[in-house]
Phi, psi and omega in degrees: 000142177295148181241127173282142182291147180296342184300341180302329183264005181290144180290144176273124182293157176297146180293132182284143180288146179254018180286160178301318183297315181295316180294320180297317180295319182289321177299317179295322179295316178296318180301319184284309191261341177257327180263333180075037181233145170277143181303332182294325185251002183297139177263167181306320181292334175292315179296323178300311183293321179297320179292317178301316181295325178293315178292322181300321179302318179292325178291320183299320179306312181283332176300312181292321178294323177298319179293318178299318183296322179293318177295320181298318187268349184055036180293150176296140179251149175254135178239118186253109183263119183215135177288344181231141167220098184270078191277341180068196177288142187255340187297307182296323178301312181294315180299318180295315185289335175260001170077041183234016183301310184291317175301321178294319178303315181293320180297316180290327179299327178293343175259011183061037178244130178270121184301314184296319177296320182292319181302324183291351177277342183292129180292150170280128177294121186271061189251011182199174185251310185199228188302322181301312182286324178290324175300315179301320179293317177299318180296321179299316180294321180289323178298321175293322182295319182265015169067042173260121175297122188211149169240137165261136179240130179203201183246137176272081181293133177289317179247336177062213177290151184295156169274129184263125171234168180247137173232106184054039176088352179267144174292134174238131181262125178234154181293137175274128188247047185297338181261010186302325182245027178083173180226102185292350180278340190260158178231123176285134179247086184298330181290339179260072179236139184225143176279134178242129184254156175217150174071207179079209185212172180247131181240141171284138180237128181280127178270159180302331181275006178093347179283168181238134173238161180259141181228129179277129177245087182297149177272343186221140179228149166216170182257139169256118182249134186274139170234122186256137175236130179284138178242117190266132173274173182299137184065007176068021184289326176226144175234120178259181188240130167259112182255116181250140185260133175249135181272131179224150182284153173295314176243113184295336179213138177269098189297325181297319177293319182298314182289339177276001177100354179272075187290331177281314180299333180295339181259012186300316181294321177298317181294320180294319179293315182299328182297330184297322183245028182275311191223139174283135178051062173299147181304132183248028180280351178242158177303321180292326177293320176298316181298320180295319178298317178297319177302315179302311186292318179290321181306306184283331178292313181295315179300317181296316181293320176299321179294316180297314181295319178301315181294319180294317180295323178299323184272322191236337174072008184214114182283350174296337180262013187305313184289345176284333185244352186226130170238122180249123179251125178268117179272091184077189188276351185305319178266019186297335177298345176302329180300309181291324182290320177295320176301317179299315181298316182292318185278307189281323185263337183235010168072017178286150170285157184303312185299318180292317180297320181294322179294315179296316182300309182298324181287339184271323188268144163234152185231124175260121177266137184242006184205148172258358181282115181304324182291343180271349175274117189297141168227148180235140176303134179304319181298323179293315179294320180296327179281317186275322185224069188296322180289320178297326179292322175300317181293322177298318176300319181294319177297318180298319178298320178298313182295312181293330174296319177295323179294318178296319180296322179289319180078169176088003179262132175286169177301321180294322179290323177297319178298325179288330177288331188298144175287345181251120176276117185266001181282118183071223178289139185289131183223149177270127181271109185286331176296318177297317179299315179296323182294306187290336182269008183236149177275345180222134174234120182239141166274177189240013166201163183299316179296315181300314182295322177295318180291329175302317181292324187272333188239279192302314184242035185298317181288320176295325178294326177289321179290322181234070183296143176093349181285327182280129177220171182248138171222092182298134182301164174212172177232152180284124180290343178295305182286321192265009168218299186300315186273317185279345182222064186297327181290322176293321177301315178297319180298315180296315180299323179293334183267317184245002181094155185281359184298336181295342178297331179257345177218091187296342176300337181289351175302336180301336179295345177289338185303320184286353177258002188296332182259007179283116183302323180296313180293322177300318180295321178293318178299316179297321180295320177296315180299317182296322178297320177294323178292323177297321178296318178292321178302323178292320176299316180298317179295315183295319187271328187242347184072017180257129179264125177234156182265128176291354176271348175285162173288128176266108185255112197238131169229104181233119180180174176306139180278117180207146182299326181286339176281346166064045165301332180296318177301317181297313184286328175296319177295326176296321177296318178296319178295319177302315180296319181293320180297319180290325183283332185230069181293345183283344184279156177272087181282142175283123178296133181227144167243115179265114184255123175244149170199151179151160181251145174257140176303139185306328182264007185261091189298313183297323178295319178292327178292325177294320175300315179299320179297316179302315180292324177293317178297318180301318183299319181286309185296314186292340184250010179267112182297337180294338180281337176058031178074007182287338178224125174235141178237127180226142172240114181269119182287162172058054178298126177212185185299316183295320177293322177300323181293341174268321184288312190298316178295342183267353187282135169269316183240129181255119182270109179233073199244029181298157175299126185303134181093002184244335176270120182300310181215295192090141171233338174303321179303323181287323179295317177297318179302316180299329185262017171078033172263148174269134184268132163253124186195171175267168175278076185223146176054221182283354173305325181299314180286329174298322178297321179295320186276319181277334183094141183298337180284352183246012174223164176240105186253140180213169163094174179294146173278170179300320179296318181293322177299313180299319179301312183295324178291320180296320182281352181051047179298142176278121184289345185303325181297320179294324180290315181296331182279355184236094180304322181296316178293314182300318180295318180296316181294320179295322178298317181291312186288337182273353175099015177303323182259002178220062183299335178288339179209083186302337182267006188304320187252011184299314181289321180300313180286326178301327178299331178289328177284324188278315185220322177049053184303328184263012171061034178294310181292318183294333181261357190298310184299320179294322179292315180299319178296321178296322179294324177290328175291329174297317176303316181297324178289320184299324182280002174242079189302327179296319177292315182301311184284338170297314177298315182299313182295322180291331174298313178298319184297330186256016186274350191301328181296339182266020172286139177293342174298317178297316180300313182295322177299324178291317174303314184298318183281316191267336186241309189273337183058053176234147179285156179228156172266187187294314187067187175240027177226000000 
C-alpha cells in the first residue's frame, strides 16, 4: 500500500521577520555559529555565506510547506529533465523574490558591508552553455511563480562548462571551479541514491507461472546521489526543487589493488565515476568522448526516472496511473534515452506488458525540440548502445518495430519515407536517432517559436508529423521578468513603477501601460539617463577587464550569445570592417559613434567558431588603436560570458543583434531580454524575432535579410555566392582586407579559408545578406541621431515585452501539454 509521508503532520514554523533588526541578528548568528567567525575579522566571503544561510532559512520554511501542500493535495507534478540549468547567482534572485533586498542591504550596512560588492563574490553555477540552460532556469522559476509543483533534474557538474580566457586573441578553455569552496544553497540527499548500470548482458529469467522475462545484468555500477537546491517563485509563495545528480563509486577504493601496490589502479572506479559528472559537454570527437557523453545522459535520465517512479509508488502504489500524476518534459534530445529506460523499468522491474508500458510512457512524456539542424539532433552508434545499454537497445528495436508497423498499416509511405521514420539510421554506420525516439515516445512535441514549430512539421519531422498528426505544437519561449528586468535593471524598474505604478511587478501585462508614455520627452530623458548609467557601468567593466576605454555616449551595439556560424557573428564583424574602412575614407562625414560588444563561447572542437573569436579580437586590436578612427568605432570581446556578465551587458545595450540565418534559430531568448531592457533589435525574420515583430510592431524593430523560404530556395538551387560578392564593392573590399592579412599581419593566411568559404558555398548566407545588413545598420544610424524617435522605439519595446514572459510560456505548457492547474503568476 502507498504510504503518505509523516511530514504532513509536521508543525509549520512561525514566519520569520523581514525587519532590518531581525536580519541583522540572524546574519550575525550565522557568521558566528555556522561560519565560526567574529564580525571583527570576517572577510567578504564570510559575510556572503552568512547572508546566504540567513536567506536560505527563509526559503526553506516555504520549501517545506510547498512540499507538504503537494502531498496533501496529491497534485500532479511536473518533472523537467535538462542536461543544462544555467541558474546563475542565486542570492539576489532569492532576496528579490521574497522581498528582502533593501532590509538586507540596510542590515549589512550596519556591519560596513556593501551588499552589491558582496553579491558579486557569489560564483556562477557552471551548469549550462547558453539559451537551452538559461531557458530551463527561467522555467523553473516560473513554475514556482505560477504554483506548479515541479522538480528540475540535471547533473551536478563539478566544473561544468569551461571558463573562457583569451591568449593573444584565441579562446583558451580552463576548468570552471564554481564548487571549489562548496555551495551553501544545496543539500545532499544521501537517502536519494540510485544504482546506475552500464554494459553487461541481458538474461531470460523463468517466472513461477512459466512465463519468461528479460533481466539486464550490468557489468558496471555507480551511484547517483541527489543534491537539492530550492528555487524560489515570485513573492516566495512556492519553492520548487532543482535536483542535481552527482556520480559516486560503489567502492571508493579497491583495497586489494591498493595493498598489492597498484595505488593508482585502486582508484580507477572513483575516477571513472567522477568523470561522469566532471564536465558539461565533453568533446565527442573520439570514441571515448562519445561514450562519456552517453554515460552522462543515461546516468541522469535513469537516476531521475528511478526517483520519479519511487516517489509515485510511495504515494499511489500503481504505475498504471503514472501519467495522471506525473508529467515529464524532455528539454531537447539529451534525455531522450529516458523513453527506453522508463519502458525497461515498467516492463522488467514492474511486470507491465509492452503495450501497456508504451501507452503509459507516451502519455507521460513531452519533448521540446530546440533545433532544426540535423547535426544537432543526437545520434548514437548502434554498436555503442548495444555495448553500453544492451537492454535499452532491445527496447529501442521493439519500439521501432511498433512505429514502422503503424506506418505500414497507414500506408502511403515510400521506402525512403519509411527509412526516414525509422529510429535507426541505416545510411553509413548504423546509428540510433534520439530525436526520433523522443518524438515517438511522447504525446506532445513542441517547437519554441511559431516559425520553428511550422518548420518542424514541414522539414525535420515531416514524415513523423504525417504518421502522428497533431502531436507537434508551439510553445514560444519566454524569460523570467524578475531576473531580466526587476533584478538586472533596478533603476529602470523604479522608473517604470514611478510612471505606471508598481502593480506591474505582480502582473507584467500591465507594462503595456508604458506605451502611452513612449513619446513623453520627460520620460524619454529619464529612460535615457537610466540607460546611460547602465552603459557607464558596462564601460567600467570593459576598462577593468580589457583596458579599453569606451564612451557611454556612443551607441552600444551588442551581440552576445554562443559563437556559431549560423548566429553570424562573422556577418557582424565583416560589417564592422566595412564601417572601419568607410570612416577612414570619409572623415568629413558625421559618423555615429559605436561600441560593438561581442561575447560568447565557442565549443572546444569547433574550429571556425574559435577562428571567428580570434578575428573579432584581431579587428578590435587594429580598429581600437587607429587614430584615424578618432574613437568613432570600438570593438570589444568580453571573455567568459555567463549569466552575471549578461546581467551587466543587457541593460546597457542600445542595439540588440539578432541576425541568425533565417530558418536556423529555433527561438532565441536573448532577444527577449534585450527587448525588456529597452534595446532596439536589428534582426532577421528568424525564431521568435517574428513574434517580437508582431508584438512590438515593425516600426520599433529593424528587420533585414532573406526569409527562411528564400534561404531554402537558394540552397536548393546551389547558387554560387561569388556573384553577390562581386556585386558589392563594400563587401568585396572588407573580405579582401580580412583574407589578405590586414588584421593578421603575423599570419596573413589565417582567415583565407574562413573567407574562402563565403565565396565557395556561403551556407549561412553571410555574403547574400551583407548588403541588406549594411543598409539596415545605416538606417539604425539615421534613427540614433533622432533621439526622440530612438527612445520612443526603445520604450515601446519594453512596453510590449510581457507576452515574452516565461510565466506565459509555462501556463501554455501546463494547459496544453501537462494538464496541471496554474495560479496567476506575474506574466
